[in-house]
Amino acid sequence: MYSFARRPKEALKEAREIIAGCIGASPEEIYFTSGGTESDNWAIKGTAFSGRERGRTVTSAFEHHAILSSCRAIEKLGYPVLYLPPDDDGIISADCLENFITKDTRTVSVMYANNEIGTIQPIGKLAEIAHRNGALFHTDAVQAVGHVEVDVKKLSVDMLSASAHKFNGPKGVGFLYLRKGTDICPYVDGGAQEGKYRASTENIAGIVGMAVALKRSCEEIEVRKAHLQHLEYILLDRLNQYGFDYRRNGKGEHIPGNLSLSFKNADGEALLHRLDLMGVSVSTGSACNSKSTELSHVLTAIHLPLEYAYGTIRVSLGYENTEEEVVYIADCIRKILAPKLMKRS
Ligand code: PLP
């Protein structure tokens, strides 16, 4: 109640208003968390535990592990979970959910955009099917918020997860949108913060940083999108000119700047390390340990042929990347892979 505490209180209020405004929500529907993982855990566990019966959770087989591991955790406690298969283009179709949803479904959770292959899901249609069947709908929008227009009211979702570091905000902070009246248990018990739903002293600096970053990203969405799509075009065009046998994974609309590329008969892990030595940081679609190379659950779920799957890298371009940089990436890939390809022919 003392005067100098008013400033952080005001900052918190303003940040909540800014974030709500960016996604079409009301300020009291925004709950601050420590990031996407916590928001996802809360949505899955909080709605499972608040149901009167042990209702089913329906999710997809290619979610982020924040969702998949939360689902495994509730399964261990006796809550049934069903995993929808994406099609080979990386989409969970409305027909797929329509075929699998059951009347005892408590929550449907499908990610807005896949983090490995960038495909955008038909969230509005999926939410409508969930509601028609009496279920709640959650979307993990960690890859989408700040990158494409997201409006919770237009989409008609009950819950939505977001994470600040994905839109150039600070690490270790995020939020969960909870539609007013959504039946969910508190995630952290303790003090009265976040309407008693998520106790613990708020990370004011992180929350303010998140609000500023989201506001900037949303104001520039169209400009950044056009720039990133142009960079994607340049990169793919170069790779085509060089005659590589490769696939861009996922069809339809993608998150701008997310390119999952699979080079036939290449070694994605080796490509990652060679690119790193050349100053280019990418991820791969497989994880190596000393005994085996394991393909990611996403590439497995979309049935990518093995001769392509093991040669997968993910290039995540940001709005500060330039045309020269993507040309450099393509040239580096050529330097690394071309001799190998020549040897084979
Ligand atoms: N969900 C998706 C789709 C993600 O891409 C990520 C992070 O990469 C997360 C959840 C986890 O977010 P955080 O790192 O903020 O916990």
PDB file of C-alpha atoms in Angstrom, residues 7 13 16 19-20 31 52 86 101 141 154 161 181 185 192 206 235 269-270 318:
ATOM      1  CA  ARG A   7       4.979   2.182  -9.822  1.00  0.00           C
ATOM      2  CA  LYS A  13      -1.300  -3.237 -15.174  1.00  0.00           C
ATOM      3  CA  ARG A  16      -1.285  -6.683 -19.054  1.00  0.00           C
ATOM      4  CA  ILE A  19      -0.479  -7.798 -24.153  1.00  0.00           C
ATOM      5  CA  ALA A  20      -4.266  -8.249 -24.044  1.00  0.00           C
ATOM      6  CA  TYR A  31      -1.945 -14.619 -16.629  1.00  0.00           C
ATOM      7  CA  ARG A  52     -15.522 -33.650 -12.499  1.00  0.00           C
ATOM      8  CA  PRO A  86      -0.762 -34.985 -38.532  1.00  0.00           C
ATOM      9  CA  ILE A 101     -12.951 -36.619 -30.788  1.00  0.00           C
ATOM     10  CA  ALA A 141       0.847 -20.394 -29.853  1.00  0.00           C
ATOM     11  CA  LYS A 154     -11.828 -14.536 -33.713  1.00  0.00           C
ATOM     12  CA  SER A 161       0.187 -20.133 -24.465  1.00  0.00           C
ATOM     13  CA  GLY A 181     -14.989 -18.311 -16.928  1.00  0.00           C
ATOM     14  CA  CYS A 185      -7.290 -25.243 -11.400  1.00  0.00           C
ATOM     15  CA  ALA A 192      -2.714 -13.874  -4.110  1.00  0.00           C
ATOM     16  CA  GLY A 206      10.512  -9.530 -17.577  1.00  0.00           C
ATOM     17  CA  LEU A 235      17.439 -18.992 -49.941  1.00  0.00           C
ATOM     18  CA  GLU A 269      24.100 -33.377 -37.645  1.00  0.00           C
ATOM     19  CA  ALA A 270      27.368 -33.026 -39.602  1.00  0.00           C
ATOM     20  CA  GLY A 318      14.837 -13.333 -37.837  1.00  0.00           C
TER      21      GLY A 318
END
